[in-house]
Coordinates of N, CA and C and ligand atoms in Angstrom, one line a residue:
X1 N -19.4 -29.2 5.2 CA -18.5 -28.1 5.1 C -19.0 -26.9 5.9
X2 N -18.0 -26.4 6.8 CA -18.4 -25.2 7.4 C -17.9 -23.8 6.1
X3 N -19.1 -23.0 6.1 CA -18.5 -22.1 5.2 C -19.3 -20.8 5.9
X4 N -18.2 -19.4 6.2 CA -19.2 -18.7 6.8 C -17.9 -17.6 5.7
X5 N -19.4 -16.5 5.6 CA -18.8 -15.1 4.7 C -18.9 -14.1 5.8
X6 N -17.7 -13.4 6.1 CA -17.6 -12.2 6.9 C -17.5 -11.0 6.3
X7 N -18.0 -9.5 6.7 CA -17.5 -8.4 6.1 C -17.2 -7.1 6.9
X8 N -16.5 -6.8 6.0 CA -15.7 -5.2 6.3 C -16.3 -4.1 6.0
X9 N -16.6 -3.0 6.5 CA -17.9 -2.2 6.2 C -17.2 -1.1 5.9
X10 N -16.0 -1.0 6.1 CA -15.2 0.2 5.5 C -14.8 0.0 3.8
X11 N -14.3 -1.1 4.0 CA -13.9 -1.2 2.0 C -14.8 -2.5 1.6
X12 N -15.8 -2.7 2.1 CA -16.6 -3.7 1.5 C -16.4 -5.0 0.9
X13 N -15.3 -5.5 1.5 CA -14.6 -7.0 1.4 C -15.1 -8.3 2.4
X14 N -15.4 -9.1 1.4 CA -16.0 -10.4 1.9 C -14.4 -11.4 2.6
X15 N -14.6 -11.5 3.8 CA -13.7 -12.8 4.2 C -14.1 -13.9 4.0
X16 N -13.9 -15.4 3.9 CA -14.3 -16.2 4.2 C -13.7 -17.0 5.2
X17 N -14.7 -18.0 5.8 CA -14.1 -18.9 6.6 C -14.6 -20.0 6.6
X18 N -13.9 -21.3 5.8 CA -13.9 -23.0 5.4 C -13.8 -23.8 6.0
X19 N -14.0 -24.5 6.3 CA -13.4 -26.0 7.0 C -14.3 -27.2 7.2
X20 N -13.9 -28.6 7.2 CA -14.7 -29.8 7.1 C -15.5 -30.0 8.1
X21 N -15.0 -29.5 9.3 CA -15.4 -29.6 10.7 C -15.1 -30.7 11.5
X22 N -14.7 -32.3 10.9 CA -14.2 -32.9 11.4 C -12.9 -33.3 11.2
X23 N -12.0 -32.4 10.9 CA -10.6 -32.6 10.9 C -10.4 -31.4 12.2
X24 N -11.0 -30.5 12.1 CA -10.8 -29.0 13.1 C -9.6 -27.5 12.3
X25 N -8.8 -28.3 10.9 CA -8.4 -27.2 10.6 C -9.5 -26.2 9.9
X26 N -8.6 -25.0 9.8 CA -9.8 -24.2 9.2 C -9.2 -23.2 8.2
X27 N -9.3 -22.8 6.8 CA -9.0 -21.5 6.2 C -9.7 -20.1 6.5
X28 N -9.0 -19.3 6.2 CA -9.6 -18.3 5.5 C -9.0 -17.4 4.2
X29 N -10.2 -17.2 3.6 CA -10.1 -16.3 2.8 C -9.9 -14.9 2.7
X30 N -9.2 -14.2 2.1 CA -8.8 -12.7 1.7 C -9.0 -12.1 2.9
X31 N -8.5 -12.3 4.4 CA -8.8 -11.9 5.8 C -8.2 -10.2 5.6
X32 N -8.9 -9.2 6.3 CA -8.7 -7.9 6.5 C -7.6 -7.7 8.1
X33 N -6.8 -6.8 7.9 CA -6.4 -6.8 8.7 C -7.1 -6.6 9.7
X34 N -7.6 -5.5 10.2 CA -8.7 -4.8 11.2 C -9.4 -5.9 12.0
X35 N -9.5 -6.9 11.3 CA -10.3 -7.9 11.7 C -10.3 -9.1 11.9
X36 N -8.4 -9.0 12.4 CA -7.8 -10.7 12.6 C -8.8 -10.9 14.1
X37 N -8.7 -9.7 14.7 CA -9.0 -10.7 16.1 C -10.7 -11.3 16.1
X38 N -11.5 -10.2 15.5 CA -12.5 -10.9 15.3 C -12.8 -12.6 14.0
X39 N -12.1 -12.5 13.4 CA -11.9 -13.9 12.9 C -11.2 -15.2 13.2
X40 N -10.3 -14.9 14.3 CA -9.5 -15.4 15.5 C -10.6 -16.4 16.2
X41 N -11.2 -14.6 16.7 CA -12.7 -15.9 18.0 C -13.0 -16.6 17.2
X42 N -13.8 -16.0 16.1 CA -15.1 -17.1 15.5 C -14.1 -18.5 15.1
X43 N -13.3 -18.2 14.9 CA -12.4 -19.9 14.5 C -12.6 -20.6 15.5
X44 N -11.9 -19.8 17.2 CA -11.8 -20.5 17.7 C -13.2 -20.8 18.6
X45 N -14.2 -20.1 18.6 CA -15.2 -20.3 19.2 C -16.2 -21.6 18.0
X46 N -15.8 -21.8 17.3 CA -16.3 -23.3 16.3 C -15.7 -24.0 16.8
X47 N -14.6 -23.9 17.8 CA -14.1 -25.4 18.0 C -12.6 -26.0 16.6
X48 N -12.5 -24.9 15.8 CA -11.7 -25.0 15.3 C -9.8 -24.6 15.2
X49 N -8.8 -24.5 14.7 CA -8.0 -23.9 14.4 C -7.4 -23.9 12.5
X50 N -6.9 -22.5 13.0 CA -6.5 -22.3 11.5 C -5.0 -22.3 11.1
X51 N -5.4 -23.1 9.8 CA -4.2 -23.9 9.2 C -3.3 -23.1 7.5
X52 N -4.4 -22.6 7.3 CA -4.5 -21.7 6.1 C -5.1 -20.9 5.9
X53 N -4.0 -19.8 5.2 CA -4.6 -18.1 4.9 C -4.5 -18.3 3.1
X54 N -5.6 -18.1 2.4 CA -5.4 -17.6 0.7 C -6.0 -16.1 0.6
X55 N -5.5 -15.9 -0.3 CA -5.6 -14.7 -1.2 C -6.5 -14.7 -2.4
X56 N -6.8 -14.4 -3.0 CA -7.0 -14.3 -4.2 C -6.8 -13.2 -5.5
X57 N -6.1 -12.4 -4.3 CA -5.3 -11.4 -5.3 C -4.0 -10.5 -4.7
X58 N -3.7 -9.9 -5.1 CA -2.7 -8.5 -3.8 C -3.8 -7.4 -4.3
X59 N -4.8 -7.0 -2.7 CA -6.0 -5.9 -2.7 C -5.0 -4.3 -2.9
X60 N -5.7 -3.9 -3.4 CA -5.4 -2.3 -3.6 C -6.5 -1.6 -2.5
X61 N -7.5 -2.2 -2.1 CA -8.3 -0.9 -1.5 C -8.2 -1.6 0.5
X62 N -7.8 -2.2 0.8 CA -7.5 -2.6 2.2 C -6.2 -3.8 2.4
X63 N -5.8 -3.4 3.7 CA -4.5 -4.6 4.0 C -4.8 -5.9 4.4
X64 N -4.2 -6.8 4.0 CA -4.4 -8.5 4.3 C -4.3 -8.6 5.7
X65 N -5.1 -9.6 6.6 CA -4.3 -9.7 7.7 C -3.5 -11.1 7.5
X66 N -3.5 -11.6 6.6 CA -2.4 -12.4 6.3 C -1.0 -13.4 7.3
X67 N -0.6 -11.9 7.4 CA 0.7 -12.4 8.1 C 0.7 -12.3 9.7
X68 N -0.4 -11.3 9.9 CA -0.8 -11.2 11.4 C -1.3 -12.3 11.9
X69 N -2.0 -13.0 10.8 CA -2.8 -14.4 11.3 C -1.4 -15.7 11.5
X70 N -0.5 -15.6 10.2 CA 0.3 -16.9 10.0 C 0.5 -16.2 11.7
X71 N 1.6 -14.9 12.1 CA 2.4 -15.0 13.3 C 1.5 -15.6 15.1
X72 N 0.5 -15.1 14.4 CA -0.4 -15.4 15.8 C -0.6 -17.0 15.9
X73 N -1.1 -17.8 14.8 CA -1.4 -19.4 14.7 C 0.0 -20.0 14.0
X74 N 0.6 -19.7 12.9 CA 1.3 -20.5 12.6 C 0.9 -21.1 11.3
X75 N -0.5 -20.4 10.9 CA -1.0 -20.9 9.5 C -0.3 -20.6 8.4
X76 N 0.0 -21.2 7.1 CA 0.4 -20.9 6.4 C -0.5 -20.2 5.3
X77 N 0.8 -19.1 4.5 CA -0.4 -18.6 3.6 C 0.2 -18.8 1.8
X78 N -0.9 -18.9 1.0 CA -1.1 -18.9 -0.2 C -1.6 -17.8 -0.8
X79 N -0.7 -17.9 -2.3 CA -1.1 -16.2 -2.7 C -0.3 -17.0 -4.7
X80 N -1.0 -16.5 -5.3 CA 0.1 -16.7 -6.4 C 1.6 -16.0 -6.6
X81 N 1.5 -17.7 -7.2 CA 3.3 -18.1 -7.8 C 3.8 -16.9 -8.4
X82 N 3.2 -16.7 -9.7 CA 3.8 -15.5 -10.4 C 3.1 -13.9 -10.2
X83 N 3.6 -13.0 -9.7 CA 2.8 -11.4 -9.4 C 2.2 -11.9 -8.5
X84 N 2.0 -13.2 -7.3 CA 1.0 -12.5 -5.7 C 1.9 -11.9 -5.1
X85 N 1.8 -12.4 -3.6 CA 2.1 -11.4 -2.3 C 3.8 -12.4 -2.1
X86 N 4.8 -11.7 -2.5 CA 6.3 -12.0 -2.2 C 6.3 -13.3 -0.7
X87 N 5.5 -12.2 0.1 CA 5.5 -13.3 1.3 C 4.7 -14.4 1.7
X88 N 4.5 -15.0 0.3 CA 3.7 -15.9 0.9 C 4.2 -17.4 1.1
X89 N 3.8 -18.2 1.8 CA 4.3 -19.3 1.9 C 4.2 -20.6 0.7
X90 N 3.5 -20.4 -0.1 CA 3.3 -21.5 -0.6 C 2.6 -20.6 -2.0
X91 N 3.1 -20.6 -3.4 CA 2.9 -20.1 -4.8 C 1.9 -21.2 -5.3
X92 N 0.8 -20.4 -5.5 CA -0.2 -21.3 -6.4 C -0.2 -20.6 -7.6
X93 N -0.3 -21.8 -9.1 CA -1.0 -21.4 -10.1 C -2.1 -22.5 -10.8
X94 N -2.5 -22.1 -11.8 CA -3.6 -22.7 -12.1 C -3.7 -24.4 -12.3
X95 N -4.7 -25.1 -12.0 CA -4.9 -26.6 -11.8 C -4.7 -27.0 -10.3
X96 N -3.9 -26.0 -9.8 CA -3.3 -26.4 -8.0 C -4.3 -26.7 -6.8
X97 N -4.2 -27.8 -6.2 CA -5.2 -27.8 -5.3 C -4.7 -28.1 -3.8
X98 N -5.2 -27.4 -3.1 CA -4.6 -27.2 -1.7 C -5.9 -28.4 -0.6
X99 N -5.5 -29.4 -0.3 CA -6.7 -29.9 1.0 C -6.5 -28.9 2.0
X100 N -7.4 -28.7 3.0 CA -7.7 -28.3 3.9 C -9.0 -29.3 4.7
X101 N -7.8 -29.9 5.7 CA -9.1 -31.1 6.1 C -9.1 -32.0 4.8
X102 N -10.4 -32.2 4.9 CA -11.2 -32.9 4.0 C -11.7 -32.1 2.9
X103 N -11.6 -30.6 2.7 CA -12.2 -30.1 1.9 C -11.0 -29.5 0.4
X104 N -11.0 -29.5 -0.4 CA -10.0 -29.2 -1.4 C -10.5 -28.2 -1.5
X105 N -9.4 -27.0 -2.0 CA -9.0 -25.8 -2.5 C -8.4 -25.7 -4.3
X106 N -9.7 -26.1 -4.8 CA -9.0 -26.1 -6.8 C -8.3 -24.8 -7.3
X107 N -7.4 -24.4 -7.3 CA -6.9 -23.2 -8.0 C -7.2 -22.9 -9.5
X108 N -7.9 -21.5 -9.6 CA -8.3 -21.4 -11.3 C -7.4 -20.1 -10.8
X109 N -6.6 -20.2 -12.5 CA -5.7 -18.8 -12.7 C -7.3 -18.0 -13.4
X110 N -7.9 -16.9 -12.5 CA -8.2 -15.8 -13.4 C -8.0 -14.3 -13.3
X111 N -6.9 -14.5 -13.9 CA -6.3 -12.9 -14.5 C -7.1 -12.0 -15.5
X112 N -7.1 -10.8 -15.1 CA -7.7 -9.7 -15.7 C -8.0 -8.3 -15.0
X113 N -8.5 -8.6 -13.5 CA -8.6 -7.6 -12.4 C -7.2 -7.1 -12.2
X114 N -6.5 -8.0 -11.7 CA -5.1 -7.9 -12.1 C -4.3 -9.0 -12.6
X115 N -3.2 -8.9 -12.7 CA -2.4 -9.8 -13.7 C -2.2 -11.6 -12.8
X116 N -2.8 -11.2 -12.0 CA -2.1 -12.9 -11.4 C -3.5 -13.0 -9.9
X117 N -4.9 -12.7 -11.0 CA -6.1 -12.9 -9.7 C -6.1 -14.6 -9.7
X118 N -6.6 -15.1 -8.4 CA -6.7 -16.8 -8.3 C -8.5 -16.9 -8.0
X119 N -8.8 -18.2 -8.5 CA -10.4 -17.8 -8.0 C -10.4 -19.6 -7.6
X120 N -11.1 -20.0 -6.7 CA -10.9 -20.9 -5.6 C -12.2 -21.9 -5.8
X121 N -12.1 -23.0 -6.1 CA -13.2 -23.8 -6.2 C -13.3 -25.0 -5.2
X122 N -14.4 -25.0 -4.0 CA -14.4 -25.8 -3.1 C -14.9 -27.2 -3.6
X123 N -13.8 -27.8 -2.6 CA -14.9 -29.3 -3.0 C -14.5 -30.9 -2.0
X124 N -15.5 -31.8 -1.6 CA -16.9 -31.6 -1.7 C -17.7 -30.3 -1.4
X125 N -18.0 -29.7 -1.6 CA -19.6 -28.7 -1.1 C -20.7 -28.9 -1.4
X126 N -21.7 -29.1 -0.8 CA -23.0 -29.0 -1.2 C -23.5 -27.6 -0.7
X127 N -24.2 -26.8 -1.4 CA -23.9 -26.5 -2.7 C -23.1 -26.6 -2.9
X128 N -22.3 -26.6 -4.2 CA -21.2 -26.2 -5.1 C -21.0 -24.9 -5.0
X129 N -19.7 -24.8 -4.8 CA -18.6 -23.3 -4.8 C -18.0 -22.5 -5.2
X130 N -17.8 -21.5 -5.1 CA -16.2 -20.7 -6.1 C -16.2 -19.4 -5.5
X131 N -14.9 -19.0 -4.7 CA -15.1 -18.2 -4.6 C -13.9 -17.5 -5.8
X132 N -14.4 -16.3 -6.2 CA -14.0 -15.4 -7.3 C -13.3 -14.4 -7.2
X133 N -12.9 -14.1 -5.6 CA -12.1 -12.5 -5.7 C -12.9 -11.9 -6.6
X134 N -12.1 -10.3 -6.7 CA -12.4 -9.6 -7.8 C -12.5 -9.6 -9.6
X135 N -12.6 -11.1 -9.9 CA -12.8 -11.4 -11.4 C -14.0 -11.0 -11.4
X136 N -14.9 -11.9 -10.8 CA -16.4 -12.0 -10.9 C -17.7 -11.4 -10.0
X137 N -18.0 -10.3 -9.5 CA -18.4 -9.8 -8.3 C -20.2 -10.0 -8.9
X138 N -20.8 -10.1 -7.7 CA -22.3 -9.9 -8.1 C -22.8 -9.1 -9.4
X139 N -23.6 -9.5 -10.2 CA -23.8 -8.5 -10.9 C -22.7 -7.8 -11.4
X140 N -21.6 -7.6 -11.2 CA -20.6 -6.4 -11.4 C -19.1 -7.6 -11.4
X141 N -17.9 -6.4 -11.6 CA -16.7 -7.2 -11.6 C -15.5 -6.2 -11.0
X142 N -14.2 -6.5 -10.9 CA -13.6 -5.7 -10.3 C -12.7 -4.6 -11.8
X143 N -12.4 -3.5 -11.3 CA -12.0 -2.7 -12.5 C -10.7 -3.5 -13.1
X144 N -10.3 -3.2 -14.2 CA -9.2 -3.7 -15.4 C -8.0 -2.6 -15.1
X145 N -8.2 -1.1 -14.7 CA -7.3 -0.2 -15.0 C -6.3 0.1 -14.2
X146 N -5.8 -0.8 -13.4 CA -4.6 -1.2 -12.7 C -3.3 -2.5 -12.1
X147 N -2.4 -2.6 -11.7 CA -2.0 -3.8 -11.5 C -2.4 -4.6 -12.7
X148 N -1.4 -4.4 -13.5 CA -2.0 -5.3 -14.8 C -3.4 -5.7 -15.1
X149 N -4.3 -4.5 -14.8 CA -5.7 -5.0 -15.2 C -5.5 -5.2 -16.9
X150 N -6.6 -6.0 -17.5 CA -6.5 -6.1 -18.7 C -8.2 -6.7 -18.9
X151 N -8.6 -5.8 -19.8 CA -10.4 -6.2 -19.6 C -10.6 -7.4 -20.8
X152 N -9.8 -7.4 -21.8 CA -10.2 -8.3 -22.6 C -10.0 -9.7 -21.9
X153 N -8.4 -9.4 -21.2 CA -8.3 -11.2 -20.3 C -9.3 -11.4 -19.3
X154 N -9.6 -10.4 -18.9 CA -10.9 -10.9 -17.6 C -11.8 -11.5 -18.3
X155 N -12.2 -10.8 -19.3 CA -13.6 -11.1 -20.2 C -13.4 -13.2 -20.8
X156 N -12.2 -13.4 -20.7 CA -11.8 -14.5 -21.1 C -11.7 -15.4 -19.9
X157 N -11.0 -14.9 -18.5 CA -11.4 -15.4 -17.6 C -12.4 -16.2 -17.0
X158 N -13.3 -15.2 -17.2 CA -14.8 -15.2 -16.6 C -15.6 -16.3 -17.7
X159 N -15.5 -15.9 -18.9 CA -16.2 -17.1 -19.6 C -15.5 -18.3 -19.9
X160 N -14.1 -18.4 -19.7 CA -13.5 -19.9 -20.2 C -13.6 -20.5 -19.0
X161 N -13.2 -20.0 -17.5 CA -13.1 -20.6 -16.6 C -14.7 -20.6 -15.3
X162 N -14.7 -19.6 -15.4 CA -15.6 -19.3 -14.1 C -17.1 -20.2 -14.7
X163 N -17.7 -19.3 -16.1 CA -18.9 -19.8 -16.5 C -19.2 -20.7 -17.2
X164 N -17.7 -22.0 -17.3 CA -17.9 -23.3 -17.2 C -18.1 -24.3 -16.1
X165 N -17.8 -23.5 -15.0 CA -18.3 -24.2 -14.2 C -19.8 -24.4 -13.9
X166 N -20.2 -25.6 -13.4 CA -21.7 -25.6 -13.1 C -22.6 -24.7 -13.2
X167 N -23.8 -24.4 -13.8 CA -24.7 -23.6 -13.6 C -25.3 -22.8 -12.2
X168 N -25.1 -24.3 -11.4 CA -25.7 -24.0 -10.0 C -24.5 -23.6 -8.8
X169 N -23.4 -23.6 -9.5 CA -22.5 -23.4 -8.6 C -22.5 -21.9 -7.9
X170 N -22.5 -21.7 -6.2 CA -22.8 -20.6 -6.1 C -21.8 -19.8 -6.2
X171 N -21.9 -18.8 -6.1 CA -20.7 -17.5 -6.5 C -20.5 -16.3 -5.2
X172 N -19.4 -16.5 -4.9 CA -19.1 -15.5 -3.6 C -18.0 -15.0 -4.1
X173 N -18.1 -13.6 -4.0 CA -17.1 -12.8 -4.3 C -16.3 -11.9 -3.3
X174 N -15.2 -11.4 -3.8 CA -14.6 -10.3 -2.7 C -14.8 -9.6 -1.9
X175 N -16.2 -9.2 -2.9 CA -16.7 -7.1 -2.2 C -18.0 -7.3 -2.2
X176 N -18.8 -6.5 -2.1 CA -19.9 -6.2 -2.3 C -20.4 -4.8 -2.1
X177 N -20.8 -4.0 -3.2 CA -21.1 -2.5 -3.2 C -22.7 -2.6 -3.3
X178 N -23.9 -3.7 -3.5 CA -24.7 -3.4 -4.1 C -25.7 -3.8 -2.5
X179 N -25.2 -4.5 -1.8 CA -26.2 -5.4 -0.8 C -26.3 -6.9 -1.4
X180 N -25.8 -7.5 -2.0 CA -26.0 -8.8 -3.1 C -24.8 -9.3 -2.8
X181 N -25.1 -10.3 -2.2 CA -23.4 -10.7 -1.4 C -23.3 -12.5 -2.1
X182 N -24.5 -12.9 -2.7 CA -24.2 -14.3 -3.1 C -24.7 -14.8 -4.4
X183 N -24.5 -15.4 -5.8 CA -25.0 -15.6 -6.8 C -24.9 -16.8 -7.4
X184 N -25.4 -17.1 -8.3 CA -25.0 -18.6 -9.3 C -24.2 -17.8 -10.2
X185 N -23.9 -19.0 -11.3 CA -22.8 -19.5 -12.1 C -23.8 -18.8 -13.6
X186 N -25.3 -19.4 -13.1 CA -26.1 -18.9 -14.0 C -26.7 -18.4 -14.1
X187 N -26.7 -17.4 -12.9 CA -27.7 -15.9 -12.4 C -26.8 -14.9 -13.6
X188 N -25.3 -15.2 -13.0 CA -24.3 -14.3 -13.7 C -24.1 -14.3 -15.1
X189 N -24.0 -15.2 -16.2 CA -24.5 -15.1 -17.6 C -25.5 -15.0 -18.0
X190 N -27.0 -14.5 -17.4 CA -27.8 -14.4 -17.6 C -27.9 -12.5 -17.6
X191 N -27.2 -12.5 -15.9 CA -28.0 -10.9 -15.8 C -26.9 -9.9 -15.4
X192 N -25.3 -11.1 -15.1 CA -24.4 -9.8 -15.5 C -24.3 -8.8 -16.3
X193 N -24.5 -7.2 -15.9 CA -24.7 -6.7 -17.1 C -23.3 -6.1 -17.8
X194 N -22.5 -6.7 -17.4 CA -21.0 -6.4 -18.2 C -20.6 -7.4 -18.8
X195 N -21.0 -8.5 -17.7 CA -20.4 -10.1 -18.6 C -21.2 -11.1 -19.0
X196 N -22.9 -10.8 -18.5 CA -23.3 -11.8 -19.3 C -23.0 -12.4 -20.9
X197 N -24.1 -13.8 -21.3 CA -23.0 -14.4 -22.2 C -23.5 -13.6 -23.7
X198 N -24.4 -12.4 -23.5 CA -25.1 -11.9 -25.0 C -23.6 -10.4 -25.0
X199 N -23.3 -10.0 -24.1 CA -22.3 -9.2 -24.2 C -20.7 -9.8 -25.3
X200 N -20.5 -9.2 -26.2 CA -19.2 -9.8 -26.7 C -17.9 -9.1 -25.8
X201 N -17.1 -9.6 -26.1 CA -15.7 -9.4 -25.7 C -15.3 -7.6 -26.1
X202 N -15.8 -7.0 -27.3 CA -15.2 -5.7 -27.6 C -16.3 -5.1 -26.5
X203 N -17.6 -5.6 -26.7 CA -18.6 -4.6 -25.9 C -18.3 -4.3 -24.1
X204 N -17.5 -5.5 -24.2 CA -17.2 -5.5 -22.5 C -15.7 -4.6 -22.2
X205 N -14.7 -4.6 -23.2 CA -13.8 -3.9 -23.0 C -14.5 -2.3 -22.8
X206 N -15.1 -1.9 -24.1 CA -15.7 -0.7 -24.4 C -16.0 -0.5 -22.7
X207 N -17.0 -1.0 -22.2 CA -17.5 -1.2 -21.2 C -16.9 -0.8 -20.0
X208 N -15.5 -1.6 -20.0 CA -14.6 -1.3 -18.5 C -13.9 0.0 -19.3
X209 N -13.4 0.4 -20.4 CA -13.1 1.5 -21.1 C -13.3 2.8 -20.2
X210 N -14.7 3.1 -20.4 CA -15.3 3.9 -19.9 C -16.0 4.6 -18.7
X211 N -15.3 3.5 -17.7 CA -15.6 3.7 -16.2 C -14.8 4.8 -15.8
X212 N -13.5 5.3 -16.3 CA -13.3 6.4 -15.8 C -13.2 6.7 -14.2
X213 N -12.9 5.3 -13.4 CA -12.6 5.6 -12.1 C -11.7 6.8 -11.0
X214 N -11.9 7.1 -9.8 CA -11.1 7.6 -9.1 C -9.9 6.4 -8.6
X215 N -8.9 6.9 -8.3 CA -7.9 5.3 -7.9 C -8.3 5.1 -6.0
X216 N -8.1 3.8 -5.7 CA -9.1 3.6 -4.5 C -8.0 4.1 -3.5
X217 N -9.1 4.6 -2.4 CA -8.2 5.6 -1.2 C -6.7 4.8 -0.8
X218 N -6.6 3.6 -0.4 CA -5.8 2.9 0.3 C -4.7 2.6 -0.7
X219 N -4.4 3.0 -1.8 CA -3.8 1.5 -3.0 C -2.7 2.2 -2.8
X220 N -1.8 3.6 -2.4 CA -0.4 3.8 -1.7 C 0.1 3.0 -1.0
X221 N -0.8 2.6 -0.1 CA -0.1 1.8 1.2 C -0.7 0.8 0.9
X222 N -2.3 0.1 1.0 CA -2.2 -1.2 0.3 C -1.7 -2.2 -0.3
X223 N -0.5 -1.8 -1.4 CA -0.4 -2.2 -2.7 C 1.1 -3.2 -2.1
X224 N 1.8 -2.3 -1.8 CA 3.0 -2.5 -1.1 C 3.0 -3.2 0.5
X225 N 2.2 -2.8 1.2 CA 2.0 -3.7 2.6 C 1.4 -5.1 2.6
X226 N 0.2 -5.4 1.2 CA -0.2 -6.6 1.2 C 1.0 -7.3 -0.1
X227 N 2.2 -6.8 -0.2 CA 3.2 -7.7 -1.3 C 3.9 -8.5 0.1
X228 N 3.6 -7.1 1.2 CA 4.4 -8.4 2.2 C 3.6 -8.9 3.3
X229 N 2.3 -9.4 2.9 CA 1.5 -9.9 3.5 C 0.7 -9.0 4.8
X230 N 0.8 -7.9 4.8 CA 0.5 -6.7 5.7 C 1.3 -6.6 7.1
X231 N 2.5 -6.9 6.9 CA 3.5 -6.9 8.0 C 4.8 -5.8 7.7
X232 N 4.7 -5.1 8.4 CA 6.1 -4.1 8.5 C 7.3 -4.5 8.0
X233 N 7.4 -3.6 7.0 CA 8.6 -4.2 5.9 C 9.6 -2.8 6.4
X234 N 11.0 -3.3 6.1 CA 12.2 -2.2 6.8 C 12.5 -1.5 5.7
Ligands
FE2_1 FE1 -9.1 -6.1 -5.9

């Protein structure tokens, strides 16, 4: 499996980019607009092309390049069925698995960051995979207090779905605020200190409760440009 993690140094967003390598298609993951063309080369400087764009949520703090990518390649994109991005081509919900190449795309519904987050389990991989959007971030998680956040469902997320998966599975998330851009399955119930598995469900609400955020710079225009995949709506 080719798997490379790219980043945005303005809002701190992890892209990905998948593929088996001998089929030549390629995904990517949660692509930033700013930075279609540089995720462009690198596809096509691997000798690949791209076939698929996912989501794993509609972002509040930067725009998808999404639709810039389908119009430039012709890739199609994925976003959830119920509450994702209106424009996407193809509605995932949970159990759904997308091939890419030779490599599967497992759809896990986890809602909580917002009401319809998707978190992505590759496979074959060696290592083992997942990437998590904003359910599950290093050490940390994405806030509950918007877009249908809801801290108790995350909290249920994260432990029915995410932290049954393998122990060793590694964990790549959306963002990264800390410098900590990659983790296990069992780094994270150990030393998450919001979700590990000694934390209960009220103490983690209490928890997101009290964060008391500013709302993120971009989530006016964000919110609404990535429903239509970050392309000019009339
Ligand atoms: Fe987010």
């Amino acid at each position: 499996v080719i798997f490379r993690q790219l980043f945005d140094r303005e809002t701190s967003t992890f892209t990905y980019l998948v593929a088996d390598g001998a089929d030549g298609g390629a995904a990517l993951v949660d692509p930033v607009r700013e930075h279609v063309e540089r995720d462009l080369k690198l596809v096509r400087e691997l000798g690949l092309r791209l076939t698929h764009v996912f989501e794993t949520h509609v972002h509040a703090d930067h725009v998808t390049g999404a639709g810039e990518l389908r119009s430039q390649t012709g890739a199609k994109t994925y976003g959830a069925r119920s509450g994702g991005p209106a424009c996407a081509d193809e509605g995932l919900a949970d159990g759904d698995a997308v091939a890419v190449g030779g490599v599967t795309f497992r759809v896990l519904a986890t809602p909580g960051h917002t009401s319809s987050c998707l978190s992505y389990v590759l496979s074959p991989s060696d290592p083992p995979r997942v990437l998590t959007g904003d359910a599950l971030l290093v050490r940390g998680c994405g806030r509950t207090d918007f877009q249908g956040g809801d801290a108790a469902m995350l909290f249920d997320s994260v432990h029915e779905k995410l932290f049954s998966l393998p122990d060793a599975t590694r964990v790549y998330p959306a963002h990264d605020y800390r410098g900590m851009r990659v983790s296990t399955v069992a780094e994270e119930k150990a030393h998450n200190p919001r979700l590990r598995t000694t934390t209960s469900r009220d103490e983690f609400v209490a928890i997101m409760r009290a964060l008391d955020l500013p709302p993120p710079a971009k989530i006016a225009e964000a919110v609404p440009a990535n429903l239509a995949c970050g392309e000019p709506t009339q």
